[in-house]
PDB file of C-alpha atoms in Angstrom:
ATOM      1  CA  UNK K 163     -13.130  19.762 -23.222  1.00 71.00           C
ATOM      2  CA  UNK K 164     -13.213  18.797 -19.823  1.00 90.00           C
ATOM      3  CA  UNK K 165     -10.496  17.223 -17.539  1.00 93.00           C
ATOM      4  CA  UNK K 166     -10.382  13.915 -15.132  1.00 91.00           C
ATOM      5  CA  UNK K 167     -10.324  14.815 -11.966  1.00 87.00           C
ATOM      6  CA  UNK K 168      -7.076  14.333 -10.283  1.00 89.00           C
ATOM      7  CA  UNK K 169      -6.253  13.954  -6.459  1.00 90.00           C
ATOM      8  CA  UNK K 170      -3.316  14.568  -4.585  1.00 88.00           C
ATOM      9  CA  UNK K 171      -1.370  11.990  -3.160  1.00 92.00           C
ATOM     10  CA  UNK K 172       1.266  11.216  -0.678  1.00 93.00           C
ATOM     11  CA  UNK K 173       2.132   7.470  -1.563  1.00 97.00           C
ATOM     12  CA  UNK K 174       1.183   4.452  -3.781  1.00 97.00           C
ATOM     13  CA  UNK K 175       0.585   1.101  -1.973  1.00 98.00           C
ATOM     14  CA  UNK K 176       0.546  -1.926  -4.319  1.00 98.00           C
ATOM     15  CA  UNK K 177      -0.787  -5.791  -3.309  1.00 98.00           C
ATOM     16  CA  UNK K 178       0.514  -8.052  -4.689  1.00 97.00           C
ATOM     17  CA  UNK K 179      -2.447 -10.699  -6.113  1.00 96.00           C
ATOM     18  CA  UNK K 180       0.023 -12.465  -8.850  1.00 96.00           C
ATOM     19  CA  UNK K 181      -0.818 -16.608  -8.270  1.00 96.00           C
ATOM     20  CA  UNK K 182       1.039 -17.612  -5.430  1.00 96.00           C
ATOM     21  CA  UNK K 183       0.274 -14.489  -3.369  1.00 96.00           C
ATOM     22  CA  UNK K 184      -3.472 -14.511  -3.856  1.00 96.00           C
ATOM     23  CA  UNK K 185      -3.145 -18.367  -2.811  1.00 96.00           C
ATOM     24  CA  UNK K 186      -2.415 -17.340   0.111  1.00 96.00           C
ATOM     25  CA  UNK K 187      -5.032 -15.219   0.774  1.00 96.00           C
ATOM     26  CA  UNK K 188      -3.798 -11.479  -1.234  1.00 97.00           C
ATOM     27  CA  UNK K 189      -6.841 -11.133  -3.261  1.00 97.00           C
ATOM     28  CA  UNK K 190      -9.444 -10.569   0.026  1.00 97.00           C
ATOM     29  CA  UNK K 191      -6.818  -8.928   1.904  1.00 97.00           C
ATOM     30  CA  UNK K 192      -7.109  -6.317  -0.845  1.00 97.00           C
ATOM     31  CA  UNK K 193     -10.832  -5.842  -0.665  1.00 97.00           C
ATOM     32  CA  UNK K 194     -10.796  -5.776   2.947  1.00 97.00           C
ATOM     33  CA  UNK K 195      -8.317  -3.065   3.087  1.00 97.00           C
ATOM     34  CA  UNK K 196     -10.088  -0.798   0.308  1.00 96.00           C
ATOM     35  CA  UNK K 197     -12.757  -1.151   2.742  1.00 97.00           C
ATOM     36  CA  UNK K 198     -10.427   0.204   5.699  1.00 97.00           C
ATOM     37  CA  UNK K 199      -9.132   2.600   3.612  1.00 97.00           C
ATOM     38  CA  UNK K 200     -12.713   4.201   2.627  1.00 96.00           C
ATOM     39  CA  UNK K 201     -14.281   3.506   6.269  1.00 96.00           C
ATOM     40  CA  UNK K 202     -11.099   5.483   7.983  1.00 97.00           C
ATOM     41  CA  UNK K 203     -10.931   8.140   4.852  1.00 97.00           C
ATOM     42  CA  UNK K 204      -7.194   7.354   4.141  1.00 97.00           C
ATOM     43  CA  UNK K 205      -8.024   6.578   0.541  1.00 97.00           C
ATOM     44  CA  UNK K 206      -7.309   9.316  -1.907  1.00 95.00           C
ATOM     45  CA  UNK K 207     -10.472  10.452  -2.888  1.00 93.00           C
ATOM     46  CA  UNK K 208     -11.946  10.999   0.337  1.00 90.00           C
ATOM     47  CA  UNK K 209     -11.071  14.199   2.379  1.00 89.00           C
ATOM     48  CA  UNK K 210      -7.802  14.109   4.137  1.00 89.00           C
ATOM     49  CA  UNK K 211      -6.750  10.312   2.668  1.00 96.00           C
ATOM     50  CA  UNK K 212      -3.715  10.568   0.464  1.00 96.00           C
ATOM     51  CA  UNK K 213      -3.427   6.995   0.288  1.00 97.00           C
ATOM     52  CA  UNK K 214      -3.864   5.318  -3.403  1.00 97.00           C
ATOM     53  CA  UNK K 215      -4.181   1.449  -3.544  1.00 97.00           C
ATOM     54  CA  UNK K 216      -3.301  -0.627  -6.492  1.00 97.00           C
ATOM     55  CA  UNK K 217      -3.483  -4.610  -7.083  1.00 97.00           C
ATOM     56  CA  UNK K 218      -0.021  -5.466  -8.474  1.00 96.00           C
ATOM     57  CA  UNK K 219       1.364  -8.446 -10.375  1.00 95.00           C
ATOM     58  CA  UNK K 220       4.159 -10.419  -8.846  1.00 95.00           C
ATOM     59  CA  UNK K 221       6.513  -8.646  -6.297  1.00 95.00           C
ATOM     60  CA  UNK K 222       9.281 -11.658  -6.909  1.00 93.00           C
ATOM     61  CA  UNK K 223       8.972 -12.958  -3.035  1.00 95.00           C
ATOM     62  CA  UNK K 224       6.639 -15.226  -4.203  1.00 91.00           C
ATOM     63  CA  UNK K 225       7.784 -17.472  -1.143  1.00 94.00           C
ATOM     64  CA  UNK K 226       6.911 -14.776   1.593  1.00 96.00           C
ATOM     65  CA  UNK K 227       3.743 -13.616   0.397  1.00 93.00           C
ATOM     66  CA  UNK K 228       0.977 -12.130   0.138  1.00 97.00           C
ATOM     67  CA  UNK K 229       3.600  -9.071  -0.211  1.00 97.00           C
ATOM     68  CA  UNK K 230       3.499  -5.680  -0.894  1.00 98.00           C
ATOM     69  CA  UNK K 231       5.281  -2.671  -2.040  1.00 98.00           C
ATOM     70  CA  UNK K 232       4.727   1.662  -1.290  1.00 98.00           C
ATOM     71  CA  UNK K 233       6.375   4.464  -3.156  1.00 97.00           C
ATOM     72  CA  UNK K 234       5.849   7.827  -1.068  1.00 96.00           C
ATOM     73  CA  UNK K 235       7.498  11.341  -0.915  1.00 86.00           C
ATOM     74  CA  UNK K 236      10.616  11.367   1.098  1.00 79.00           C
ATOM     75  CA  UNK K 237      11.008  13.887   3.293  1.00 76.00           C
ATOM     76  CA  UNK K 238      14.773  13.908   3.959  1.00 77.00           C
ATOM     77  CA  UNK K 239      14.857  13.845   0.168  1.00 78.00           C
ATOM     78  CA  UNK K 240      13.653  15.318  -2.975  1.00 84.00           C
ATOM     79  CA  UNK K 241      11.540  12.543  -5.431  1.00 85.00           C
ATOM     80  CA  UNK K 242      10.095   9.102  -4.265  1.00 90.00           C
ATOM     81  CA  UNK K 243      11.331   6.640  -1.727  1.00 94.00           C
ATOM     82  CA  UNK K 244      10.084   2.994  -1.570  1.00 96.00           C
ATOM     83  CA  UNK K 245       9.744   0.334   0.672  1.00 98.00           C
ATOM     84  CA  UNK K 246       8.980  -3.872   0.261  1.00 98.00           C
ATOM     85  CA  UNK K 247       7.123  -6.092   2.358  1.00 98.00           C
ATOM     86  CA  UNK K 248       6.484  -9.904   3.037  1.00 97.00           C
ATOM     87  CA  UNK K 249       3.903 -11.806   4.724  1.00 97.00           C
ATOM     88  CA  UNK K 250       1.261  -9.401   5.144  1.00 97.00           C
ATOM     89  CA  UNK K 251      -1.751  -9.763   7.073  1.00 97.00           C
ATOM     90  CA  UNK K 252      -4.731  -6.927   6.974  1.00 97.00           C
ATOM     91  CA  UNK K 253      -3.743  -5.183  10.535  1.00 98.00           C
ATOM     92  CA  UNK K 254      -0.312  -4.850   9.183  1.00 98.00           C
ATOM     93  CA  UNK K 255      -1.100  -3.432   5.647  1.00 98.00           C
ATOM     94  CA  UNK K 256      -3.616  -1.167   7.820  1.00 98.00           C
ATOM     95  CA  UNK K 257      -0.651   0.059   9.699  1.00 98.00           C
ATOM     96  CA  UNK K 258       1.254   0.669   6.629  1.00 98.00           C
ATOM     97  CA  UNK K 259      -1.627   2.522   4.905  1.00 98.00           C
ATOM     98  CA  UNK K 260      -2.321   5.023   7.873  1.00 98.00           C
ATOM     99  CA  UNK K 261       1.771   5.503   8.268  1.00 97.00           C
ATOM    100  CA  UNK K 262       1.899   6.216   4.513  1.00 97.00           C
ATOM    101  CA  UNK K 263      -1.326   8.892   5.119  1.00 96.00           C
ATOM    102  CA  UNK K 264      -0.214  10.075   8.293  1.00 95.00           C
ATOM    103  CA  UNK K 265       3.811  10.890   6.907  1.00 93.00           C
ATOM    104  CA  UNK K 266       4.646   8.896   9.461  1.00 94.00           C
ATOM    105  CA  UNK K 267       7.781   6.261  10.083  1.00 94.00           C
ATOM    106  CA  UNK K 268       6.716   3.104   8.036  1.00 96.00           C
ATOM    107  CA  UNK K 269       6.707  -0.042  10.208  1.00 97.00           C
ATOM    108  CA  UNK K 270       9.269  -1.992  10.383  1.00 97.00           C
ATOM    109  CA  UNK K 271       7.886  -5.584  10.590  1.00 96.00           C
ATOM    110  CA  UNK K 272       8.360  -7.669   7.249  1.00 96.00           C
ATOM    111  CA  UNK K 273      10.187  -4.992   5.497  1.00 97.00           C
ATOM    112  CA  UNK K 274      12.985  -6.309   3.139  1.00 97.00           C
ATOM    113  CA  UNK K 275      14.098  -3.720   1.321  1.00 94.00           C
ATOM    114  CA  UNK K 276      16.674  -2.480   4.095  1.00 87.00           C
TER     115      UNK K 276
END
């Protein structure tokens, strides 16, 4: 029996397209970054992305959207960190997605998790 293929990954970014963020815009900022993501090879199945993208339901900043949230592998730590963002625009989700490849610090414009 064969297997599905699986790919490594270094974080999970999720998009938030629940009503009131894809009102304001969520739904094509998630095509247009899946297009980022494949034309700069961060997505996961691509060589050297470890970047996996997910449409989400509602984040619960339903005021501050579109929004979005990443899980990723700490490094000071063992197991997953996260981190939560509000009013997203596709240059800053790009940012997010190449610090999330890269291992990178995570920007620190719109985060509210802190």
């Amino acid at each position: 029996m064969s297997q599905p293929l699986f790919f490594q990954t270094r974080a999970h970014l999720m998009v938030c397209t629940g009503k009131r963020c894809r009102e304001r815009g969520s739904a094509e900022l998630f095509a247009r970054l899946w297009s980022d993501l494949e034309r700069e090879r961060l997505a996961y199945y691509t060589a050297g992305g470890k970047v996996r993208l997910t449409e989400s339901g509602c984040l619960g900043a339903c005021s501050f959207g579109p929004n979005a949230t990443c899980y990723f592998a700490a490094a000071d730590h063992p197991g997953l960190d996260q981190a939560w963002y509000a009013r997203m625009d596709g240059p800053r989700l790009l940012e997010l997605a190449r610090a999330l490849n890269a291992g990178a610090e995570l920007p620190d414009e719109g985060r509210y998790d802190r």
